[in-house]
Amino acid sequence: DIQMTQSPSSLSASVGDRVTITCQASQDINNYLNWYQQKPGKAPKVLIYDASNLERGVPSRFSGSGSGTDFTFTISSLQPEDIATYYCQQYDNLPSVTFGQGTRLEIK
Amino acid sequence: QVQLQESGPGLVKPSQTLSLTCTVSGDSIGSGGYYWSWIRQHPGKGLEWIGYIYYSGSTSYNPSLKSRVTISVDTSKNQLSLRLSSVTAADTAVYYCARGLLRWDYWGQGTLVTVSS
């Protein structure tokens, strides 16, 4: 199985800060990586697909980059509504689809 | 507006079979435009993909659950179903249905299933 290592596991930042989360795959997954946002008590919501493509309707302050084994998710200017847990998800090794362990983002 | 709604028992006894249904509105499973998936989340934990199905009945399952999982589809009712046999406490989770194969753009609100005697 491909393991996805996400860091940090938790993060505290101020409104307006630039926030970065990383995800490392245990082997090359090309750009087959998505990023999700999950707010408490809610289903996840896809923000970024294929590593760097912004899902329709998602604010442009969210972005993703990377390829191969190393990926980055960025919020350019943190907003209060961005408080959530963020997950990366790889789909290079179908049918085995795996997620990172999540990053809990809090407001400082 | 695509909506998905999970339904089924919230409590299942150990060794029994967990059965859930997902009713889809705003899209037609039988149109063949998308795959449809089940994903679960253990309490306070991360996400685990269970499997997916196409309208034709073609399926793929998480290898770690494959021996216990069956996903089926009823296009006449626009529903997909999940059966997980021989459950244990480790199967206690929120179960989601979602639209998609490689990424999931619409999700149900999730249903908590507790395995306990």
mmCIF file of C-alpha atoms in Angstrom:
data_model
loop_
_atom_site.group_PDB
_atom_site.id
_atom_site.type_symbol
_atom_site.label_atom_id
_atom_site.label_comp_id
_atom_site.label_asym_id
_atom_site.label_seq_id
_atom_site.Cartn_x
_atom_site.Cartn_y
_atom_site.Cartn_z
ATOM 1 C CA ASP A 1 0.000 0.000 0.000
ATOM 2 C CA ILE A 2 1.074 3.564 -0.632
ATOM 3 C CA GLN A 3 1.439 5.463 2.625
ATOM 4 C CA MET A 4 0.675 9.157 2.779
ATOM 5 C CA THR A 5 2.476 11.138 5.452
ATOM 6 C CA GLN A 6 0.901 14.478 6.148
ATOM 7 C CA SER A 7 2.455 17.225 8.247
ATOM 8 C CA PRO A 8 1.948 18.904 10.511
ATOM 9 C CA SER A 9 -0.789 16.982 12.313
ATOM 10 C CA SER A 10 -2.057 20.234 13.784
ATOM 11 C CA LEU A 11 -1.440 23.864 13.076
ATOM 12 C CA SER A 12 -2.394 27.154 14.689
ATOM 13 C CA ALA A 13 -2.281 30.334 12.617
ATOM 14 C CA SER A 14 -3.665 33.858 12.597
ATOM 15 C CA VAL A 15 -6.209 35.303 10.211
ATOM 16 C CA GLY A 16 -4.379 36.531 7.145
ATOM 17 C CA ASP A 17 -1.461 34.138 7.565
ATOM 18 C CA ARG A 18 -0.120 31.984 4.786
ATOM 19 C CA VAL A 19 -0.624 28.338 5.745
ATOM 20 C CA THR A 20 1.193 25.381 4.231
ATOM 21 C CA ILE A 21 0.529 21.667 4.675
ATOM 22 C CA THR A 22 2.673 18.963 3.140
ATOM 23 C CA CYS A 23 1.942 15.427 2.084
ATOM 24 C CA GLN A 24 4.584 12.882 1.227
ATOM 25 C CA ALA A 25 3.863 9.645 -0.584
ATOM 26 C CA SER A 26 5.834 6.475 0.096
ATOM 27 C CA GLN A 27 6.336 6.060 -3.656
ATOM 28 C CA ASP A 28 5.880 8.056 -6.846
ATOM 29 C CA ILE A 29 2.195 8.844 -7.388
ATOM 30 C CA ASN A 30 2.661 11.209 -10.338
ATOM 31 C CA ASN A 31 0.136 13.993 -9.714
ATOM 32 C CA TYR A 32 -2.641 11.669 -8.555
ATOM 33 C CA LEU A 33 -3.414 13.576 -5.397
ATOM 34 C CA ASN A 34 -6.423 15.445 -4.070
ATOM 35 C CA TRP A 35 -6.917 17.721 -1.072
ATOM 36 C CA TYR A 36 -10.067 17.791 1.055
ATOM 37 C CA GLN A 37 -11.397 20.080 3.752
ATOM 38 C CA GLN A 38 -13.566 18.646 6.515
ATOM 39 C CA LYS A 39 -15.380 20.830 9.005
ATOM 40 C CA PRO A 40 -16.638 19.318 12.281
ATOM 41 C CA GLY A 41 -19.694 17.148 11.811
ATOM 42 C CA LYS A 42 -19.616 17.563 8.038
ATOM 43 C CA ALA A 43 -18.573 15.466 5.086
ATOM 44 C CA PRO A 44 -15.261 16.241 3.414
ATOM 45 C CA LYS A 45 -15.203 18.687 0.526
ATOM 46 C CA VAL A 46 -12.744 18.425 -2.340
ATOM 47 C CA LEU A 47 -10.703 21.587 -2.838
ATOM 48 C CA ILE A 48 -7.833 20.557 -5.106
ATOM 49 C CA TYR A 49 -7.667 17.679 -7.585
ATOM 50 C CA ASP A 50 -4.791 16.246 -9.592
ATOM 51 C CA ALA A 51 -2.389 17.998 -7.215
ATOM 52 C CA SER A 52 -2.879 21.535 -8.460
ATOM 53 C CA ASN A 53 -6.327 22.019 -9.992
ATOM 54 C CA LEU A 54 -8.829 24.110 -8.088
ATOM 55 C CA GLU A 55 -12.238 22.509 -7.795
ATOM 56 C CA ARG A 56 -15.017 24.641 -9.228
ATOM 57 C CA GLY A 57 -16.404 27.123 -6.734
ATOM 58 C CA VAL A 58 -13.451 26.893 -4.363
ATOM 59 C CA PRO A 59 -11.850 30.231 -3.417
ATOM 60 C CA SER A 60 -8.597 31.040 -5.121
ATOM 61 C CA ARG A 61 -6.748 31.453 -1.811
ATOM 62 C CA PHE A 62 -6.483 27.653 -1.832
ATOM 63 C CA SER A 63 -3.799 26.095 -4.012
ATOM 64 C CA GLY A 64 -1.828 22.908 -4.427
ATOM 65 C CA SER A 65 1.458 21.926 -5.976
ATOM 66 C CA GLY A 66 3.820 19.024 -6.324
ATOM 67 C CA SER A 67 4.375 15.831 -8.215
ATOM 68 C CA GLY A 68 5.992 12.490 -7.608
ATOM 69 C CA THR A 69 6.251 12.036 -3.854
ATOM 70 C CA ASP A 70 6.095 15.544 -2.396
ATOM 71 C CA PHE A 71 3.041 17.749 -2.371
ATOM 72 C CA THR A 72 2.049 21.049 -0.814
ATOM 73 C CA PHE A 73 -1.309 22.581 0.012
ATOM 74 C CA THR A 74 -1.421 26.324 0.654
ATOM 75 C CA ILE A 75 -3.942 28.817 1.958
ATOM 76 C CA SER A 76 -2.582 32.184 0.891
ATOM 77 C CA SER A 77 -4.498 34.245 3.458
ATOM 78 C CA LEU A 78 -6.206 32.314 6.241
ATOM 79 C CA GLN A 79 -9.849 33.169 6.865
ATOM 80 C CA PRO A 80 -11.908 32.256 9.951
ATOM 81 C CA GLU A 81 -14.095 29.915 7.879
ATOM 82 C CA ASP A 82 -11.039 27.868 6.918
ATOM 83 C CA ILE A 83 -10.944 26.238 10.337
ATOM 84 C CA ALA A 84 -11.156 22.545 9.533
ATOM 85 C CA THR A 85 -9.169 19.372 9.133
ATOM 86 C CA TYR A 86 -7.435 18.931 5.791
ATOM 87 C CA TYR A 87 -6.648 15.596 4.158
ATOM 88 C CA CYS A 88 -4.596 14.572 1.179
ATOM 89 C CA GLN A 89 -5.692 11.531 -0.829
ATOM 90 C CA GLN A 90 -3.792 9.524 -3.447
ATOM 91 C CA TYR A 91 -5.317 7.464 -6.222
ATOM 92 C CA ASP A 92 -2.258 6.266 -8.109
ATOM 93 C CA ASN A 93 -2.529 2.697 -6.921
ATOM 94 C CA LEU A 94 -6.095 1.711 -7.764
ATOM 95 C CA PRO A 95 -8.028 0.056 -6.326
ATOM 96 C CA SER A 96 -6.095 1.035 -3.226
ATOM 97 C CA VAL A 97 -6.980 4.654 -2.472
ATOM 98 C CA THR A 98 -5.432 6.100 0.655
ATOM 99 C CA PHE A 99 -5.619 9.275 2.697
ATOM 100 C CA GLY A 100 -3.163 11.177 4.797
ATOM 101 C CA GLN A 101 -3.856 11.238 8.518
ATOM 102 C CA GLY A 102 -5.126 14.817 8.419
ATOM 103 C CA THR A 103 -4.020 18.268 9.572
ATOM 104 C CA ARG A 104 -6.180 20.082 12.101
ATOM 105 C CA LEU A 105 -6.060 23.814 11.466
ATOM 106 C CA GLU A 106 -6.971 26.247 14.248
ATOM 107 C CA ILE A 107 -7.078 29.994 14.553
ATOM 108 C CA LYS A 108 -4.476 31.495 16.880
ATOM 109 C CA GLN B 1 -28.372 19.996 -6.997
ATOM 110 C CA VAL B 2 -26.975 16.532 -6.393
ATOM 111 C CA GLN B 3 -27.813 15.106 -2.988
ATOM 112 C CA LEU B 4 -26.948 11.814 -1.355
ATOM 113 C CA GLN B 5 -28.602 10.425 1.754
ATOM 114 C CA GLU B 6 -27.401 7.422 3.731
ATOM 115 C CA SER B 7 -29.856 5.326 5.701
ATOM 116 C CA GLY B 8 -29.766 2.191 7.792
ATOM 117 C CA PRO B 9 -29.457 0.882 11.341
ATOM 118 C CA GLY B 10 -27.307 2.899 13.683
ATOM 119 C CA LEU B 11 -26.528 -0.103 15.850
ATOM 120 C CA VAL B 12 -25.309 -3.511 14.700
ATOM 121 C CA LYS B 13 -24.325 -6.455 16.850
ATOM 122 C CA PRO B 14 -20.868 -8.010 16.555
ATOM 123 C CA SER B 15 -20.591 -10.771 13.940
ATOM 124 C CA GLN B 16 -23.686 -9.520 12.139
ATOM 125 C CA THR B 17 -23.912 -7.758 8.780
ATOM 126 C CA LEU B 18 -23.990 -4.000 8.453
ATOM 127 C CA SER B 19 -26.360 -2.834 5.711
ATOM 128 C CA LEU B 20 -26.679 0.733 4.469
ATOM 129 C CA THR B 21 -28.449 2.374 1.564
ATOM 130 C CA CYS B 22 -27.599 5.603 -0.197
ATOM 131 C CA THR B 23 -30.366 7.369 -2.084
ATOM 132 C CA VAL B 24 -29.236 9.747 -4.797
ATOM 133 C CA SER B 25 -31.217 12.719 -6.080
ATOM 134 C CA GLY B 26 -30.300 15.299 -8.686
ATOM 135 C CA ASP B 27 -28.313 12.774 -10.716
ATOM 136 C CA SER B 28 -29.015 9.396 -12.219
ATOM 137 C CA ILE B 29 -26.787 6.484 -11.275
ATOM 138 C CA GLY B 30 -27.980 4.713 -14.406
ATOM 139 C CA SER B 31 -26.779 7.490 -16.694
ATOM 140 C CA GLY B 32 -23.282 6.097 -16.339
ATOM 141 C CA GLY B 33 -21.650 9.446 -15.854
ATOM 142 C CA TYR B 34 -20.016 8.633 -12.543
ATOM 143 C CA TYR B 35 -18.836 5.955 -10.218
ATOM 144 C CA TRP B 36 -20.324 5.839 -6.726
ATOM 145 C CA SER B 37 -18.352 5.133 -3.589
ATOM 146 C CA TRP B 38 -18.538 4.294 0.074
ATOM 147 C CA ILE B 39 -16.045 5.830 2.496
ATOM 148 C CA ARG B 40 -15.917 5.575 6.270
ATOM 149 C CA GLN B 41 -14.391 7.501 9.118
ATOM 150 C CA HIS B 42 -13.676 5.984 12.487
ATOM 151 C CA PRO B 43 -14.598 8.289 15.403
ATOM 152 C CA GLY B 44 -12.070 11.072 15.661
ATOM 153 C CA LYS B 45 -9.914 9.452 12.998
ATOM 154 C CA GLY B 46 -9.100 9.745 9.334
ATOM 155 C CA LEU B 47 -10.856 8.561 6.218
ATOM 156 C CA GLU B 48 -10.911 5.073 4.724
ATOM 157 C CA TRP B 49 -12.124 4.252 1.231
ATOM 158 C CA ILE B 50 -14.342 1.143 1.212
ATOM 159 C CA GLY B 51 -15.122 0.657 -2.456
ATOM 160 C CA TYR B 52 -16.949 1.872 -5.525
ATOM 161 C CA ILE B 53 -19.491 0.732 -8.058
ATOM 162 C CA TYR B 54 -20.482 1.676 -11.581
ATOM 163 C CA TYR B 55 -24.077 1.552 -12.815
ATOM 164 C CA SER B 56 -23.256 -1.651 -14.677
ATOM 165 C CA GLY B 57 -22.496 -3.336 -11.384
ATOM 166 C CA SER B 58 -18.743 -3.290 -11.821
ATOM 167 C CA THR B 59 -17.087 -2.920 -8.427
ATOM 168 C CA SER B 60 -13.744 -2.475 -6.751
ATOM 169 C CA TYR B 61 -13.025 -2.793 -3.059
ATOM 170 C CA ASN B 62 -10.379 -1.818 -0.561
ATOM 171 C CA PRO B 63 -8.192 -4.919 -0.315
ATOM 172 C CA SER B 64 -8.264 -4.726 3.474
ATOM 173 C CA LEU B 65 -12.080 -5.090 3.476
ATOM 174 C CA LYS B 66 -12.634 -7.017 0.265
ATOM 175 C CA SER B 67 -13.497 -10.339 1.874
ATOM 176 C CA ARG B 68 -16.361 -8.769 3.858
ATOM 177 C CA VAL B 69 -17.730 -6.049 1.562
ATOM 178 C CA THR B 70 -20.435 -6.045 -1.060
ATOM 179 C CA ILE B 71 -21.562 -2.909 -2.858
ATOM 180 C CA SER B 72 -24.571 -3.065 -5.130
ATOM 181 C CA VAL B 73 -26.696 -0.684 -7.130
ATOM 182 C CA ASP B 74 -30.403 -0.418 -7.903
ATOM 183 C CA THR B 75 -30.756 1.971 -10.817
ATOM 184 C CA SER B 76 -34.555 1.810 -10.713
ATOM 185 C CA LYS B 77 -34.501 3.298 -7.215
ATOM 186 C CA ASN B 78 -31.377 5.396 -7.854
ATOM 187 C CA GLN B 79 -29.732 3.793 -4.843
ATOM 188 C CA LEU B 80 -26.494 2.124 -3.951
ATOM 189 C CA SER B 81 -26.043 -0.206 -1.033
ATOM 190 C CA LEU B 82 -23.282 -1.386 1.244
ATOM 191 C CA ARG B 83 -23.084 -4.672 3.076
ATOM 192 C CA LEU B 84 -20.242 -5.393 5.486
ATOM 193 C CA SER B 85 -20.285 -8.817 7.062
ATOM 194 C CA SER B 86 -18.863 -10.182 10.300
ATOM 195 C CA VAL B 87 -18.563 -6.757 11.870
ATOM 196 C CA THR B 88 -16.567 -6.014 14.999
ATOM 197 C CA ALA B 89 -16.148 -2.926 17.155
ATOM 198 C CA ALA B 90 -13.427 -1.845 14.735
ATOM 199 C CA ASP B 91 -16.153 -1.249 12.141
ATOM 200 C CA THR B 92 -17.766 1.447 14.261
ATOM 201 C CA ALA B 93 -17.567 4.532 12.067
ATOM 202 C CA VAL B 94 -19.408 7.213 10.192
ATOM 203 C CA TYR B 95 -20.220 5.806 6.783
ATOM 204 C CA TYR B 96 -20.444 8.117 3.798
ATOM 205 C CA CYS B 97 -21.592 7.559 0.259
ATOM 206 C CA ALA B 98 -20.093 9.834 -2.350
ATOM 207 C CA ARG B 99 -20.086 10.433 -6.079
ATOM 208 C CA GLY B 100 -16.873 9.736 -7.904
ATOM 209 C CA LEU B 101 -14.028 7.366 -8.553
ATOM 210 C CA LEU B 102 -10.779 9.253 -8.216
ATOM 211 C CA ARG B 103 -12.168 12.254 -6.377
ATOM 212 C CA TRP B 104 -15.522 12.692 -4.660
ATOM 213 C CA ASP B 105 -17.428 15.888 -5.406
ATOM 214 C CA TYR B 106 -20.746 15.157 -3.687
ATOM 215 C CA TRP B 107 -21.133 13.389 -0.365
ATOM 216 C CA GLY B 108 -23.943 12.313 1.887
ATOM 217 C CA GLN B 109 -24.030 13.748 5.375
ATOM 218 C CA GLY B 110 -22.823 10.446 6.784
ATOM 219 C CA THR B 111 -24.422 7.987 9.161
ATOM 220 C CA LEU B 112 -22.875 6.697 12.361
ATOM 221 C CA VAL B 113 -22.926 2.951 12.746
ATOM 222 C CA THR B 114 -21.982 1.551 16.121
ATOM 223 C CA VAL B 115 -21.087 -2.102 16.529
ATOM 224 C CA SER B 116 -22.002 -3.226 20.003
ATOM 225 C CA SER B 117 -23.904 -5.968 21.738
#
